[in-house]
Amino acid sequence: MDQIPVEQLKGVGPRISERLQRLGILTLQDLLFHLPLRYQDRTRLRPLADLVIHEEVLVEGEVVDAQIAQGRRRSLKIRIEDGRGALLLRFFYFTRAQVEAMRPGRRLRCFGEVRQGPQMLEMVHPELQSLERPAGQPDGLASGSAIDPTTGIEAAPKLDQATGSATAREAVPAADPAADPAPGVEASSTAGRLTPIYPATEGLQQTSLRALTDQALDRLQHDPAALKDWIPTSLTAPLQLPALADALLLLHRPPADAGAELTTALLERSHPAFQRLAFDEMLAHQLALRRLRRARTAQRAPLLRGDRSLRERLRAQLPFLLTGAQQRVLDEIAADLEQPRPMMRLLLGDVGSGKTVVAAMAALQVLEAGHQVALMAPTELLSEQHLQSLQQWLEPLQIELAWLSGRHSGSERALILERIADGQARVVVGTHALFQAEVRFAELGLVIIDEQHRFGVHQRLSLREKGERDGAIPHQLIMTATPIPRSLAMSVYGDLDLSEIDELPPGRKPIKTVALPDSRRDEVIERVQVGCRDGRQAYWVCTLVEESDALQAQAAEDAAADLRERLPGLRIGLVHGRIKAQERAPVMAAFKAGELDLLVATTVIEVGVDVPNASLMIIENPERLGLAQLHQLRGRVGRGSIDSVCLLLYHPPLTRAARERLDILRREASGFRIAEADLRMRSAGEVLGTRQAGAIQFRLADPMRDTALALAARHAADRLLADWPEHVEPLIRRWLGRRDDYGHV
Ligand code: ADP
Ligand code: MG
């Protein structure tokens, strides 16, 4: 099957073929391994009282009210109830006849995604089905997509006509208001079965993908041997994993009569068929990582021994002693730098564990050996902070630093670039601006990346190429506070070596964390006033759901204006992503110097900011953030010797998950335990973030959820390499064939 091009399938013309290619699908094998991302569960009715935001569910209810809302955008609002709960259906495209058809008492079945509306939970343009049709009266409601009563699958349009109106990764015609403009009511019943939802692309819809996989599955069913299973049953059987072909058939087409148990297992991805493919995927990645590691040890890097002179001078000048963990990690790094092979080390350390000083010490070793160092932070603000820390430590040692920010321009910028290129600047601090082609180093020996989850793999690689000289590439140290268990880190960062700072500097006081509803905002403001009058400093953090800089900035502006009015006695500063670096720097400096009492900020201060005297933090709408992010934010206080308090000012009502998150944060101080709790609630992909550099992007597997399986895959990799070495390459190709992140080493 890995040799048969998809063009052999019915309905694949040049256009479809090009779109399949975009998904990495060239052969029948690719198509078979293009597995559903998830399933729509149309098999079970969800009571309206049990709706959860963002879930796609099937519900039933009786129309109580239908009206046209005139607001900013005209919409038809239909309220349905089922005796225990209520839901609002909202349509932006509708006709008069349709409005009239929505008489109170009419029973509807709807499928769609639950969202939080302004007043209550809503579904926007759900798929509708009328449960009783008044005799002799036609519906008057046209439907956008016809659902085949026998399969529950939307009738497939002819493939080459299947032009997509969908913009997202998933193209579900009925969920798209443009594709299904009317509140169409289906006369037929949606048969109870799980509908697979595939990763799709513009112009290639679910229906097409289903029609194509149907054909490939058909061939597989007739000739299972055509798809070679590269993993011997002696490795899969002890794990009670099914045969490959059976697993594929089941995942693509769950049986129509799937019982509740199977349905749940598939939706939760705990089904053996799913586990089988997750295992294969993790195994393929393990093998690829080992190959990568082998290739890396064959590369050359500058040998950076150093005479310890600079390191000893910094150590003598520090106002504290390094912790045992910091020292151990430094020894590990030092040993790596003395090898002629590139270091690729991941430094794990909770917020406040003191990673910056470790970075500084490592940098000094490189400087001693006559090379330059680049330190990269994910935001301007953080790069400024690093610059300040390093200035404080390195300038007394007469070391020249350069700060390259995206905001430097013209002659100023040219001058900085020149100093980097001729080697005058020994340590260069910046953001991804350091990746730009015009930035050239004289003798780059080490790249340090802080909070690396904001950087992409490609950026990481391009900075390495930058430092390449005479075939030698710079060493790399990647620092992160993303709290992940070590065993997991081994599975997801198989090509990196790990160091861990598992000890906080002494004298840290735990942070008292309290959650309060925003109805008590006045009290909280009062508390800020009292605290600041006593000489404390405070952060006021504004959050927003949207990833929009502008909106977030606006929220912070509003909060600052409000607080300035209500706390006239306090000196209040404001920082957010829309304020220029030159204007932000003095505000941060003033806050650090104690010249401001209160700093209103967006989540830009999430990582790295270090003001030991700040001991009070208010987080508005903490329910919008994940646990890891909240923990990072909270880590901005509790850095000095004063007792610190974090107030979580939430907006009720909280979802159950949000309540649980805030609860965990109240109870737990350790990043590690918070991470574990986070794991129980979320998947690895979510915890690590989708753009985590260096971390593997799994399609199906989730080593945090499938820890045991991840371990088994590591052992299986040993066995395969030893006993079936000829199976290694085809297995890697099957899963990662066209991915380029393993291509360059
Ligand atoms: P993070 O690991 O979150 O980046 P930082 O490097 O910002 O942590 O360190 C947090 C604070 O702890 C800083 O003020 C730093 O100077 C201080 N610090 C670092 N190491 C020690 C130590 N061994 N003893 C006391 N304070 C330390
Ligand atoms: Mg830091």
mmCIF file of N, CA and C and ligand atoms in Angstrom, residues 351-352 354-356 382 386 450-451 479 481 607-609 636 639, ligand 2:
data_model
loop_
_atom_site.group_PDB
_atom_site.id
_atom_site.type_symbol
_atom_site.label_atom_id
_atom_site.label_comp_id
_atom_site.label_asym_id
_atom_site.label_seq_id
_atom_site.Cartn_x
_atom_site.Cartn_y
_atom_site.Cartn_z
ATOM 1 N N VAL A 351 9.463 27.600 38.196
ATOM 2 C CA VAL A 351 9.621 29.054 38.241
ATOM 3 C C VAL A 351 10.313 29.433 39.542
ATOM 4 N N GLY A 352 11.254 30.335 39.449
ATOM 5 C CA GLY A 352 11.961 30.786 40.636
ATOM 6 C C GLY A 352 13.073 29.870 41.102
ATOM 7 N N GLY A 354 15.889 29.550 39.771
ATOM 8 C CA GLY A 354 17.195 30.170 39.548
ATOM 9 C C GLY A 354 17.893 29.677 38.304
ATOM 10 N N LYS A 355 17.185 29.680 37.190
ATOM 11 C CA LYS A 355 17.790 29.225 35.938
ATOM 12 C C LYS A 355 18.693 30.311 35.345
ATOM 13 N N THR A 356 18.348 31.585 35.602
ATOM 14 C CA THR A 356 19.093 32.662 34.948
ATOM 15 C C THR A 356 20.560 32.665 35.351
ATOM 16 N N LEU A 382 10.883 40.074 28.354
ATOM 17 C CA LEU A 382 11.762 39.106 28.996
ATOM 18 C C LEU A 382 13.206 39.289 28.580
ATOM 19 N N HIS A 386 16.351 39.818 31.074
ATOM 20 C CA HIS A 386 17.595 39.058 31.026
ATOM 21 C C HIS A 386 18.777 39.995 30.876
ATOM 22 N N ASP A 450 15.568 30.603 26.442
ATOM 23 C CA ASP A 450 14.792 30.569 27.670
ATOM 24 C C ASP A 450 13.321 30.358 27.343
ATOM 25 N N GLU A 451 12.635 29.603 28.199
ATOM 26 C CA GLU A 451 11.196 29.370 28.042
ATOM 27 C C GLU A 451 10.916 28.978 26.611
ATOM 28 N N MET A 479 16.144 26.266 28.212
ATOM 29 C CA MET A 479 15.649 26.318 29.593
ATOM 30 C C MET A 479 14.132 26.417 29.603
ATOM 31 N N ALA A 481 10.426 26.207 32.206
ATOM 32 C CA ALA A 481 9.749 26.007 33.489
ATOM 33 C C ALA A 481 8.525 25.135 33.273
ATOM 34 N N VAL A 607 6.215 35.082 32.322
ATOM 35 C CA VAL A 607 7.439 34.359 32.592
ATOM 36 C C VAL A 607 8.598 35.289 32.906
ATOM 37 N N GLY A 608 9.391 34.895 33.833
ATOM 38 C CA GLY A 608 10.695 35.509 33.993
ATOM 39 C C GLY A 608 10.835 36.787 34.792
ATOM 40 N N VAL A 609 9.804 37.629 34.819
ATOM 41 C CA VAL A 609 9.968 38.914 35.488
ATOM 42 C C VAL A 609 10.315 38.708 36.958
ATOM 43 N N ARG A 636 5.679 35.075 39.963
ATOM 44 C CA ARG A 636 6.268 36.419 39.979
ATOM 45 C C ARG A 636 6.326 36.959 41.391
ATOM 46 N N ARG A 639 9.126 35.869 45.739
ATOM 47 C CA ARG A 639 10.539 35.799 45.375
ATOM 48 C C ARG A 639 11.412 36.461 46.426
HETATM 49 MG MG MG B 2 13.426 32.698 34.079
#
